[in-house]
Short mmCIF file of C-alpha atoms in Angstrom, two decimals:
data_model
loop_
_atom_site.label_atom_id
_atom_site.label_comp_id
_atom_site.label_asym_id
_atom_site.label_seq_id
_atom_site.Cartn_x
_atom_site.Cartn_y
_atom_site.Cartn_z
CA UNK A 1 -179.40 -34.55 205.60
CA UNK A 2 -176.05 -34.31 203.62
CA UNK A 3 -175.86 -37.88 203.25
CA UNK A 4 -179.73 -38.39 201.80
CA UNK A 5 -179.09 -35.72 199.19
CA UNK A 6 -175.57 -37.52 198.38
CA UNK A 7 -177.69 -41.33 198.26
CA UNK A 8 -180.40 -39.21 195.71
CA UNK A 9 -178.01 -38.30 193.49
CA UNK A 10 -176.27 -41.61 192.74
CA UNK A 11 -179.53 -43.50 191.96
CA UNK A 12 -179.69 -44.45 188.28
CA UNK A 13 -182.56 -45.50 186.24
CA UNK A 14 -183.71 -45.47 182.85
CA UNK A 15 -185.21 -42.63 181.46
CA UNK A 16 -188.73 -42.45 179.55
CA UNK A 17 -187.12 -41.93 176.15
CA UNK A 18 -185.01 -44.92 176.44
CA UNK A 19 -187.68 -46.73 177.69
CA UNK A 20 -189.97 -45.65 174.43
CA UNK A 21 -187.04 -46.35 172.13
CA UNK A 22 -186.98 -50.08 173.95
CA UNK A 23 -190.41 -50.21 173.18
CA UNK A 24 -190.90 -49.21 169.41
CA UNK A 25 -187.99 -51.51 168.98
CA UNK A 26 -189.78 -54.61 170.07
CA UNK A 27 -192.59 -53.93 168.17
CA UNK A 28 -190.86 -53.41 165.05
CA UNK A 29 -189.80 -56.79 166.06
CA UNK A 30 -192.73 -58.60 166.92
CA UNK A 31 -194.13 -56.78 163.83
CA UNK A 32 -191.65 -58.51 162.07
CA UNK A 33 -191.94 -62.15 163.59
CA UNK A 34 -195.71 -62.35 163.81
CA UNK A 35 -196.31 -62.68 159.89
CA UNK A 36 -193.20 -65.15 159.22
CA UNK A 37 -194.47 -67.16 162.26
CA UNK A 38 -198.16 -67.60 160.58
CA UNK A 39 -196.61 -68.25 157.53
CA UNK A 40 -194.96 -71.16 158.97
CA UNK A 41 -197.72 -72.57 160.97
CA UNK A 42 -199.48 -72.56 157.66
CA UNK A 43 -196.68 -74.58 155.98
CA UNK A 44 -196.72 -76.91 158.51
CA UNK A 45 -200.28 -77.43 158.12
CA UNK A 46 -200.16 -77.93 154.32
CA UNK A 47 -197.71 -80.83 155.05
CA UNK A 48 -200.36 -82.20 157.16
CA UNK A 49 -202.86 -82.31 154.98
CA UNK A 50 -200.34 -83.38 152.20
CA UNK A 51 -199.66 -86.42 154.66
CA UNK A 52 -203.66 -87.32 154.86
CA UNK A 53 -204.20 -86.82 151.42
CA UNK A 54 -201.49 -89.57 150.95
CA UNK A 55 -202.89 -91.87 153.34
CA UNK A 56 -206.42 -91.47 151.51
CA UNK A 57 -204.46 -92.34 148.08
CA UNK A 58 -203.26 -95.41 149.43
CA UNK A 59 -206.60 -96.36 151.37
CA UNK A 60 -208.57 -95.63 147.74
CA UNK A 61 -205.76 -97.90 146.45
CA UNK A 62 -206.47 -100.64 148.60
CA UNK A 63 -210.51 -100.34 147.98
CA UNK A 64 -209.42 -100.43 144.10
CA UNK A 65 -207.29 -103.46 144.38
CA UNK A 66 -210.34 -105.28 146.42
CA UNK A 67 -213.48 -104.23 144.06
CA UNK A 68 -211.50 -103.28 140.62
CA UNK A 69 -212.54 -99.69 140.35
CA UNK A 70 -212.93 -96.72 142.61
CA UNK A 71 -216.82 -96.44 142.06
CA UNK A 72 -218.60 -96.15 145.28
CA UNK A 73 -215.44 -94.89 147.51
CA UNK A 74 -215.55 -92.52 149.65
CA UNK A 75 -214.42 -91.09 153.13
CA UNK A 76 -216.86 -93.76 154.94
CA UNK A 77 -216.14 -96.90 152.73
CA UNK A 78 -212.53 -96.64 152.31
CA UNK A 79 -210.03 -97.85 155.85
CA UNK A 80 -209.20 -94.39 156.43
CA UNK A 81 -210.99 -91.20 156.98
CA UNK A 82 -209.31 -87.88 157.65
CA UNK A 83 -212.56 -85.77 158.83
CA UNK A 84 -212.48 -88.60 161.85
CA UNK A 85 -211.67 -86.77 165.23
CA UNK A 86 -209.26 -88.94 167.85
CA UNK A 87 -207.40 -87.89 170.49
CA UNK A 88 -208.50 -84.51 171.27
CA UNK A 89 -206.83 -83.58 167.61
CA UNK A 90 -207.59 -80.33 165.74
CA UNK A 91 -209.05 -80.44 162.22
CA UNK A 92 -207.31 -78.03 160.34
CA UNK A 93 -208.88 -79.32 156.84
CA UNK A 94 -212.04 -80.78 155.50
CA UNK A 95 -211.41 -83.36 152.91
CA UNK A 96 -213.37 -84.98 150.45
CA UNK A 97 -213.18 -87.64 147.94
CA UNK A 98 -214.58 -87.61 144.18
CA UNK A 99 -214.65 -90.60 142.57
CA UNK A 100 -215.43 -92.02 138.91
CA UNK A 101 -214.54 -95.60 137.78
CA UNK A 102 -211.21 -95.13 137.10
CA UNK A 103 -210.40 -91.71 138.58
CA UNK A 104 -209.97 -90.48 141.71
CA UNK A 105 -209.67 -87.11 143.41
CA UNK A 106 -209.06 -85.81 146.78
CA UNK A 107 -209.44 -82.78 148.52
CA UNK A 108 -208.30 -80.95 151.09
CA UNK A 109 -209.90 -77.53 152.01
CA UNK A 110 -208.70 -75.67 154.76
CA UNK A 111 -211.17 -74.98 157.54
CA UNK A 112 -212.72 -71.02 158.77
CA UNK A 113 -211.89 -68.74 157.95
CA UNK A 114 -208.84 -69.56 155.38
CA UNK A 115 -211.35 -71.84 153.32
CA UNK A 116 -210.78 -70.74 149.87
CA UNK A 117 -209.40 -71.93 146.85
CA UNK A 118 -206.20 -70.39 147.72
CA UNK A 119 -206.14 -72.66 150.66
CA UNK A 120 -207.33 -75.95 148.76
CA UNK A 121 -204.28 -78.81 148.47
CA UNK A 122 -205.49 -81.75 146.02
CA UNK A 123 -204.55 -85.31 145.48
CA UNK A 124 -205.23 -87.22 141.91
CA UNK A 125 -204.42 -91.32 141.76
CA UNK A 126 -201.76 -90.61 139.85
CA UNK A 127 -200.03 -88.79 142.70
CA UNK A 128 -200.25 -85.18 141.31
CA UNK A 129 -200.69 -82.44 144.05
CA UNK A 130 -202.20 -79.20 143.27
CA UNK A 131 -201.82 -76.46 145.85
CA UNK A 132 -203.60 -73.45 146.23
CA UNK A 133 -201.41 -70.15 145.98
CA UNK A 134 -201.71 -69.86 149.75
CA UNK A 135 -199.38 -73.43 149.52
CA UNK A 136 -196.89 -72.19 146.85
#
């Protein structure tokens, strides 16, 4: 009986306050990394859509050099279109392309529910990119 009361008191274990203090601490730090993560993702997604709003450029480029003005381009006439789904890919943007003789602009606008003008990245021939304030 001696010996079971001696093997009792030697077990140690956490108590509940140190458990509680473990965790508030991770929350504080997953409250922490959650919103620097999304940010992230979202950069990373600009750049994609930065990336097919280049490859549109040059596609529109092509269709100018062929028929000497960008009237009548768009997504479905040009070699390359971005809304296209292969591979089991996501769409994170919709894009569109406005056209006039000899301007071009495209578009990207980021899909549900983030698809605001804050989350709009555009493309003119010239090269300029305009990002929404989401993107700066």
């Amino acid at each position: 009986m001696k010996l079971d009361m001696k093997l009792l008191r030697n077990k140690r274990g956490f108590t509940l306050l140190e458990v509680l203090i473990v965790i508030v601490i991770l929350g504080v730090i997953a409250g922490l990394a959650v919103p620097v993560y999304t940010a992230q993702v979202e950069k990373s997604r600009s750049q994609e859509a930065i990336q097919c709003l280049a490859t549109v450029r040059d596609s529109v480029m092509r269709y100018f050099s062929q028929n000497n003005d960008y009237t009548g381009a768009t997504l479905t006439t040009i070699d390359y279109n971005p809304n296209t789904v292969t591979g089991g890919q996501t769409i994170n943007f919709t894009y569109t392309l406005a056209t006039t003789a000899t301007l071009f602009t495209a578009s990207a606008v980021r899909n549900a529910p983030l698809n605001d003008a804050a989350h709009t990245i555009t493309l003119t021939q010239a090269g300029v990119i305009s990002r929404g304030s989401a993107y700066l």
